[in-house]
């Protein structure tokens, strides 16, 4: 099969949010810390009767219904999530309820977990399946979903929640570029969830940022080397730079980190360039940084500021349009980077996107990270697969506007309730239908044997 990649993409986010300015006041922090400091506007959060299963049920059903797909046409479905409510039973198996009436049980795939990276691992698996001898000609569906919540304190404003489902197959408008992947994996305790009875992680925020930026450097280095090797085989000899990406999307814990990451990539280009012009242009005034080593600069404010300023235009052009969901819904964990992809598609025209390369950086604490890229198809004509994909996401801003704003006090109470009821057996979660968009699945009951039942609004 040719041009394996993403054919359709569906987004689910909760119907309620808190405003970050209001949250600053409620938390008693300095005005501007969450908004200007972290770059966040709003944060979505789940109703009391939503869980990871309901989020994924909703997004998969939406993908199939809106795409007018047949349940029989799916031969693989897998879920990337770090929202674990059962140590054995995969979310994927819960999703099999949706296939029940079709009789299709021949569906490969289970769940994959490592912090925010599980969705990317699932996407790689799904694409490999389509390219393999095991492929039976049907679609693969990749689901990423998470409820990102933190204990009260400085990490709380970097939460969020949501789910994304992607239809994967050949002749896609967003093709995964073959051979262009740079991965970095290592052992780190930057963010992890050792307390299985709590929804909250243990997090070392500053360490997690350093790990993220180090993984970015390493992945970009490997990605670039592989791209240059491919070019050499075609007789082209020149360094890969950010110019070779028309757009760049990132795992987005908070938008400020993404902006810093663009600066970081420019620093990589600058240091890799044999003879950068520091008298004019992009690198003007950066001469004094010529001798720095990447590994010595993770806590250098001076380097960060200089390269953030130098990369401002690159950020505005290549990355800012992808931050719509991140800034207004927050970090969704596994769906975060795919939310950036959806945002980019909703903010650009098919014509802008046609033929472009989109660089993608996925990071999951602990840690696992990859940089890879999508090649967008050339055909942007009305009715083309690309046009259909872009049109299907055009209503994202309106859907975000349609959410309900909840006061931080009420948000805090709902969070408290979640803490108390998380993992309770024999209970019916309280939660109102008014807190859900139409078509949303929700939890109706957990019985005495912890079996969960769901209904759809
Ligand atoms: N006005 C404007 N900016 C302000 C203000 C203000 N009044 N007050 C603070 N700031 C700025 C700070 O200068 C800082 O920006 P800078 O780093 O560019 O200088 C920013 O706001 C944040 O302030 P900090 O003091 O660094 O914030 P704190 O350490 O309290 O928390 C953190 C931030 C570490 C990100 C925390 O929210 C956290 O732990 N989040 C979860 C971990 C995370 O998301 N890690 C990222 C990768 S891993 C993952 O995806 C989970």
XYZ file of C-alpha atoms and ligand atoms in Angstrom:
508
model
C 0.000 0.000 0.000
C 1.108 3.521 -0.862
C 0.913 6.741 1.140
C -0.089 5.276 4.499
C -1.241 7.888 6.967
C -4.204 9.728 8.449
C -7.425 9.820 6.415
C -9.781 11.352 8.973
C -9.489 12.832 12.439
C -12.115 13.344 15.130
C -11.748 15.459 18.274
C -13.623 15.269 21.571
C -13.155 17.720 24.442
C -15.320 18.306 27.524
C -18.252 20.720 27.420
C -16.930 22.783 30.352
C -13.815 24.763 31.187
C -12.263 27.142 33.689
C -10.815 30.456 32.670
C -7.093 30.718 33.472
C -7.301 34.361 34.588
C -10.010 33.438 37.057
C -7.948 30.457 38.164
C -4.957 32.747 38.846
C -7.125 34.822 41.176
C -8.668 31.764 42.823
C -5.256 30.145 43.389
C -3.839 33.417 44.709
C -0.893 33.505 42.312
C 0.409 36.628 40.601
C -1.778 37.831 37.747
C -0.313 36.677 34.432
C 1.413 33.523 35.690
C -0.866 31.025 33.955
C -1.852 33.267 31.039
C 1.337 35.086 30.020
C 3.776 32.841 31.911
C 2.452 29.475 30.724
C 0.567 30.779 27.668
C -2.796 29.239 28.647
C -6.255 30.790 28.210
C -8.718 28.127 29.356
C -8.642 24.579 30.687
C -11.209 21.930 29.847
C -12.213 19.376 32.458
C -14.526 16.377 32.578
C -17.914 16.108 34.204
C -18.162 13.817 37.243
C -19.666 11.004 35.177
C -17.011 10.920 32.457
C -14.080 8.509 32.499
C -11.478 7.351 29.982
C -13.844 4.738 28.553
C -16.635 7.244 27.954
C -14.257 9.725 26.294
C -12.997 7.065 23.878
C -16.492 5.666 23.191
C -17.627 9.160 22.216
C -14.759 9.965 19.897
C -14.755 6.608 18.087
C -18.509 6.690 17.525
C -18.228 10.252 16.177
C -15.429 9.222 13.801
C -17.458 6.349 12.387
C -20.768 8.233 12.221
C -19.440 11.440 10.700
C -17.249 9.515 8.248
C -20.210 7.253 7.317
C -17.956 4.262 7.855
C -19.082 0.708 8.341
C -17.965 -0.982 11.578
C -16.936 -3.948 9.399
C -14.424 -1.785 7.569
C -12.164 -1.532 10.641
C -9.597 -4.308 11.096
C -7.483 -2.769 13.817
C -8.247 -0.429 16.682
C -5.842 0.574 19.402
C -5.796 3.045 22.213
C -2.956 5.169 23.556
C -3.729 6.360 27.076
C -2.167 6.908 30.478
C -5.514 7.200 32.255
C -5.558 3.748 33.763
C -8.711 2.591 35.536
C -8.014 -1.107 35.199
C -4.666 -2.863 35.413
C -5.726 -5.624 33.056
C -8.740 -4.807 30.904
C -7.912 -2.562 27.944
C -10.050 0.462 27.026
C -9.994 -1.098 23.571
C -12.119 -3.999 24.816
C -14.741 -1.551 26.137
C -14.850 0.044 22.676
C -15.762 -3.339 21.184
C -19.344 -2.659 22.411
C -19.623 -0.227 19.510
C -18.903 -3.044 17.061
C -21.456 -5.400 18.608
C -24.350 -4.958 16.169
C -22.080 -5.276 13.145
C -20.829 -8.675 14.317
C -17.264 -7.602 13.551
C -14.983 -9.004 16.260
C -11.960 -9.462 14.004
C -10.274 -6.278 15.223
C -6.606 -6.329 16.264
C -4.922 -3.979 18.726
C -5.035 -3.227 22.459
C -3.867 -0.345 24.699
C -0.416 1.213 24.806
C 0.840 3.200 27.773
C 3.731 5.505 28.443
C 2.620 8.946 29.640
C 1.744 11.205 26.672
C 3.508 8.981 24.107
C 1.003 6.088 23.866
C -0.928 7.667 20.979
C 2.200 8.014 18.887
C 3.237 4.432 19.615
C -0.268 3.353 18.537
C -0.090 5.404 15.344
C 3.279 3.870 14.461
C 1.848 0.388 15.158
C -1.224 1.026 13.038
C 0.819 2.311 10.096
C 3.151 -0.694 10.399
C 0.146 -3.027 10.321
C -1.134 -1.439 7.112
C 2.338 -1.775 5.564
C 2.766 -5.388 6.735
C 1.915 -8.915 5.573
C -0.742 -9.050 8.334
C -2.821 -6.305 6.705
C -6.228 -7.472 5.458
C -7.128 -4.385 3.442
C -9.234 -2.697 6.120
C -8.755 0.560 8.045
C -6.952 0.967 11.335
C -8.299 3.331 13.984
C -5.987 4.952 16.517
C -7.532 6.483 19.622
C -5.707 8.720 22.088
C -7.515 9.841 25.189
C -6.696 11.128 28.640
C -7.964 13.000 31.634
C -5.066 15.223 32.656
C -5.578 16.340 36.227
C -3.090 17.416 38.887
C -3.318 17.823 42.643
C -3.830 21.407 43.821
C -0.623 23.398 43.413
C 1.534 24.764 40.627
C 0.881 21.948 38.135
C -2.928 22.180 38.324
C -3.290 24.888 35.609
C -1.500 22.596 33.130
C -4.297 20.005 33.065
C -6.888 19.315 30.398
C -8.855 16.398 28.964
C -9.994 15.001 25.649
C -9.770 12.277 23.051
C -8.845 12.041 19.398
C -9.555 9.245 16.952
C -7.693 8.863 13.680
C -8.551 6.744 10.686
C -5.375 5.216 9.261
C -4.955 3.634 5.852
C -3.408 3.979 2.386
C -3.786 6.925 -0.037
C -4.035 9.312 2.893
C -3.979 13.115 2.669
C -1.526 13.144 5.622
C 1.181 10.613 4.810
C 3.662 9.413 7.424
C 7.000 10.022 5.726
C 8.872 6.745 5.458
C 12.231 6.450 7.167
C 11.991 9.910 8.710
C 11.752 9.259 12.410
C 14.074 10.264 15.219
C 13.472 8.651 18.582
C 14.970 9.224 22.019
C 14.173 7.024 25.007
C 15.693 7.029 28.474
C 14.944 6.298 32.112
C 13.767 9.367 34.058
C 11.477 10.096 36.999
C 10.138 13.409 35.693
C 6.411 12.537 35.757
C 4.921 9.181 36.717
C 1.884 7.629 38.349
C 2.976 5.192 41.052
C -0.167 5.705 43.145
C -2.672 3.479 41.387
C -5.592 4.656 43.483
C -5.153 8.314 42.487
C -5.776 10.097 39.202
C -2.842 12.409 39.966
C 0.770 11.983 38.873
C 3.920 12.569 40.873
C 5.672 15.325 38.956
C 8.987 17.141 39.078
C 7.976 20.045 36.855
C 11.369 21.622 36.209
C 12.974 18.224 35.542
C 10.141 17.338 33.147
C 10.821 20.500 31.138
C 14.539 19.704 30.917
C 13.780 16.123 29.881
C 11.353 17.396 27.232
C 13.897 19.823 25.766
C 16.710 17.257 25.837
C 14.494 14.723 24.074
C 13.627 17.398 21.504
C 17.327 18.059 20.776
C 18.093 14.366 20.442
C 15.080 13.547 18.265
C 15.702 16.498 15.954
C 19.351 15.468 15.619
C 18.427 11.929 14.579
C 15.546 13.035 12.337
C 17.787 15.540 10.543
C 20.545 12.976 10.007
C 18.083 10.508 8.472
C 16.627 13.185 6.193
C 20.099 14.203 5.034
C 21.008 10.552 4.361
C 17.869 10.152 2.224
C 18.765 13.299 0.298
C 22.337 12.128 -0.263
C 20.971 9.017 -1.971
C 19.163 11.396 -4.324
C 22.340 13.394 -4.919
C 21.380 16.342 -2.702
C 23.953 17.505 -0.178
C 22.847 20.213 2.246
C 21.884 20.473 5.888
C 18.270 19.953 6.953
C 16.907 23.081 8.671
C 13.582 24.346 10.013
C 12.942 25.771 6.535
C 12.302 22.197 5.441
C 9.181 22.069 7.633
C 6.318 24.301 6.562
C 4.633 23.641 9.914
C 5.867 22.154 13.179
C 3.621 20.687 15.857
C 4.617 19.626 19.359
C 3.346 17.755 22.347
C 1.989 20.766 24.206
C 1.950 20.623 28.046
C 1.480 24.414 27.985
C 1.896 26.789 25.060
C 4.927 28.651 26.406
C 6.987 25.464 26.372
C 6.116 24.987 22.709
C 7.282 28.490 21.859
C 10.535 27.815 23.714
C 10.870 24.567 21.775
C 10.813 26.408 18.456
C 13.674 28.549 19.793
C 15.443 25.382 20.833
C 15.204 23.942 17.306
C 16.640 27.168 15.921
C 19.551 26.816 18.366
C 20.093 23.303 16.970
C 20.152 24.663 13.398
C 22.500 27.472 14.425
C 24.984 25.131 16.077
C 24.825 22.663 13.175
C 25.344 25.341 10.550
C 28.970 25.351 9.324
C 29.104 29.094 8.778
C 26.059 31.020 10.053
C 25.691 34.672 9.113
C 25.489 36.549 12.419
C 25.733 40.006 10.841
C 22.239 39.947 9.318
C 19.173 37.788 8.904
C 17.894 35.020 11.171
C 21.053 34.641 13.275
C 21.822 38.343 13.613
C 23.492 39.131 16.936
C 23.832 35.499 18.031
C 27.627 35.282 17.527
C 28.341 34.953 21.264
C 26.390 31.662 21.380
C 28.532 30.026 18.713
C 30.531 27.965 21.191
C 27.715 26.732 23.477
C 26.957 23.048 23.863
C 23.327 21.905 23.770
C 23.647 19.883 26.967
C 24.927 22.891 28.946
C 22.025 25.170 28.076
C 18.881 23.569 29.520
C 18.720 26.061 32.348
C 20.234 29.054 30.558
C 17.697 31.899 30.477
C 20.090 33.844 28.260
C 20.130 31.206 25.519
C 16.374 30.671 25.880
C 15.570 34.387 25.509
C 17.929 34.989 22.581
C 16.639 32.072 20.528
C 13.008 32.616 21.443
C 13.325 36.180 20.131
C 15.196 35.071 16.988
C 12.569 32.410 16.241
C 9.483 34.583 16.874
C 8.498 34.800 13.175
C 9.121 31.088 12.642
C 6.897 30.339 15.638
C 4.149 32.644 14.362
C 4.162 31.081 10.912
C 4.896 27.427 11.515
C 3.527 26.633 14.964
C 1.151 29.209 16.434
C -1.889 28.114 14.362
C -1.532 24.643 15.908
C -2.032 25.885 19.482
C -5.774 26.596 19.368
C -6.855 23.527 21.338
C -3.822 23.576 23.617
C -4.413 27.150 24.710
C -8.180 26.748 25.160
C -8.495 23.169 26.393
C -5.077 22.522 27.936
C -2.824 19.499 27.914
C -4.802 16.418 26.913
C -1.719 14.176 27.390
C -1.756 11.493 24.618
C -4.020 13.517 22.285
C -2.069 16.753 22.858
C 0.068 16.688 19.708
C -2.811 15.329 17.618
C -4.927 18.184 18.942
C -2.238 20.485 17.565
C -2.565 18.712 14.222
C -6.349 19.155 14.297
C -5.946 22.821 15.250
C -3.504 23.420 12.405
C -5.898 21.818 9.912
C -8.750 23.975 11.260
C -6.725 27.188 10.975
C -5.232 26.676 7.490
C -6.800 26.211 4.085
C -6.337 23.001 2.117
C -4.397 25.070 -0.407
C -1.952 26.350 2.255
C -1.394 22.821 3.463
C -1.140 21.032 0.105
C 2.302 19.555 -0.560
C 3.752 20.750 2.744
C 5.779 18.840 5.304
C 4.533 18.991 8.899
C 7.174 18.193 11.520
C 5.813 16.500 14.646
C 7.389 16.074 18.085
C 5.776 13.669 20.516
C 6.937 13.392 24.133
C 5.900 11.136 26.980
C 7.556 11.441 30.383
C 9.513 8.603 31.811
C 10.571 8.918 28.929
C 9.772 8.171 25.290
C 9.922 10.715 22.461
C 9.917 10.828 18.657
C 10.150 13.397 15.922
C 8.566 12.420 12.625
C 6.742 14.117 9.784
C 3.622 14.146 7.669
C 3.690 14.918 3.958
C 0.426 16.562 2.944
C -1.038 15.472 -0.395
C -0.788 17.892 -3.342
C -4.440 17.716 -4.274
C -6.444 20.423 -2.490
C -9.347 20.512 -4.943
C -12.868 20.708 -3.504
C -13.978 17.175 -2.626
C -10.412 15.835 -2.423
C -9.473 13.777 0.684
C -7.446 16.746 1.977
C -10.317 19.164 1.444
C -12.702 16.802 3.244
C -10.313 16.402 6.171
C -9.803 20.164 6.510
C -13.536 20.929 6.182
C -14.400 18.333 8.817
C -12.390 20.333 11.383
C -13.514 23.833 10.425
C -15.992 24.016 13.302
C -13.386 23.519 16.067
C -13.371 27.199 17.177
C -17.191 27.279 17.262
C -17.269 24.048 19.264
C -14.822 25.532 21.768
C -16.985 28.652 22.018
C -20.038 26.488 22.747
C -18.583 25.185 26.046
C -19.767 26.322 29.452
C -17.490 28.420 31.664
C -17.387 27.128 35.233
C -16.163 29.125 38.238
C -12.836 27.907 39.730
C -14.602 27.230 43.028
C -17.020 24.825 41.325
C -14.171 23.270 39.320
C -12.271 22.631 42.572
C -15.350 20.983 44.091
C -15.826 18.709 41.072
C -12.150 17.735 41.309
C -12.610 16.931 44.985
C -15.642 14.784 44.166
C -13.636 12.916 41.535
C -10.939 12.189 44.143
C -13.553 10.765 46.508
C -15.405 8.624 43.981
C -12.508 7.524 41.765
C -12.292 3.750 42.057
C -15.372 3.334 44.259
C -17.391 0.202 43.635
C -21.173 0.052 43.787
C -21.950 3.669 43.100
C -23.688 5.869 40.568
C -21.600 8.934 39.750
C -23.492 12.188 40.169
C -23.276 14.410 37.135
C -25.767 16.235 35.050
C -26.690 15.755 31.400
C -26.346 19.524 31.124
C -22.576 19.108 31.543
C -22.273 17.104 28.314
C -22.462 17.838 24.588
C -25.113 15.853 22.688
C -23.821 12.460 21.559
C -21.479 12.103 24.549
C -21.161 8.778 26.338
C -21.161 8.886 30.154
C -20.840 6.510 33.070
C -24.172 5.534 34.618
C -23.066 3.005 37.210
C -20.178 1.055 38.701
C -21.529 -2.148 40.229
C -20.260 -4.074 43.260
C -17.814 -5.980 41.031
C -16.440 -2.748 39.533
C -18.190 -3.357 36.208
C -18.919 -0.077 34.450
C -22.071 0.761 32.496
C -22.485 3.599 30.053
C -25.213 5.497 28.217
C -25.152 8.066 25.429
C -26.711 11.508 25.629
N 3.318 37.276 34.781
C 3.905 36.712 33.710
N 4.676 35.598 33.795
C 4.835 35.027 35.006
C 4.256 35.573 36.160
C 3.474 36.764 36.020
N 2.884 37.340 37.056
N 4.603 34.798 37.215
C 5.363 33.795 36.719
N 5.523 33.945 35.394
C 6.232 33.055 34.455
C 7.547 32.549 34.983
O 8.585 33.490 34.756
C 7.706 31.292 34.143
O 8.107 31.609 32.842
P 9.596 31.325 32.319
O 9.890 29.884 32.621
O 9.495 31.586 30.874
O 10.479 32.260 33.068
C 6.283 30.794 34.015
O 5.447 31.904 34.312
C 5.938 29.661 34.960
O 6.332 30.038 36.243
P 7.168 29.021 37.152
O 7.488 29.700 38.445
O 8.268 28.406 36.359
O 6.011 27.955 37.376
P 5.977 26.755 38.368
O 7.336 26.195 38.570
O 5.207 27.163 39.560
O 5.093 25.707 37.526
C 5.316 23.986 35.833
C 5.259 25.476 36.141
C 6.632 23.407 36.363
C 5.243 23.806 34.341
C 4.110 23.269 36.521
O 2.922 23.836 36.064
C 4.094 21.776 36.287
O 4.759 21.028 36.994
N 3.302 21.262 35.290
C 3.212 19.854 34.973
C 4.457 19.291 34.318
C 4.577 19.582 32.845
O 3.640 19.979 32.191
N 5.771 19.321 32.275
C 6.022 19.487 30.859
C 6.537 18.271 30.137
S 5.885 16.742 30.705
C 4.150 16.659 30.455
O 3.677 16.834 29.381
C 3.312 16.369 31.566
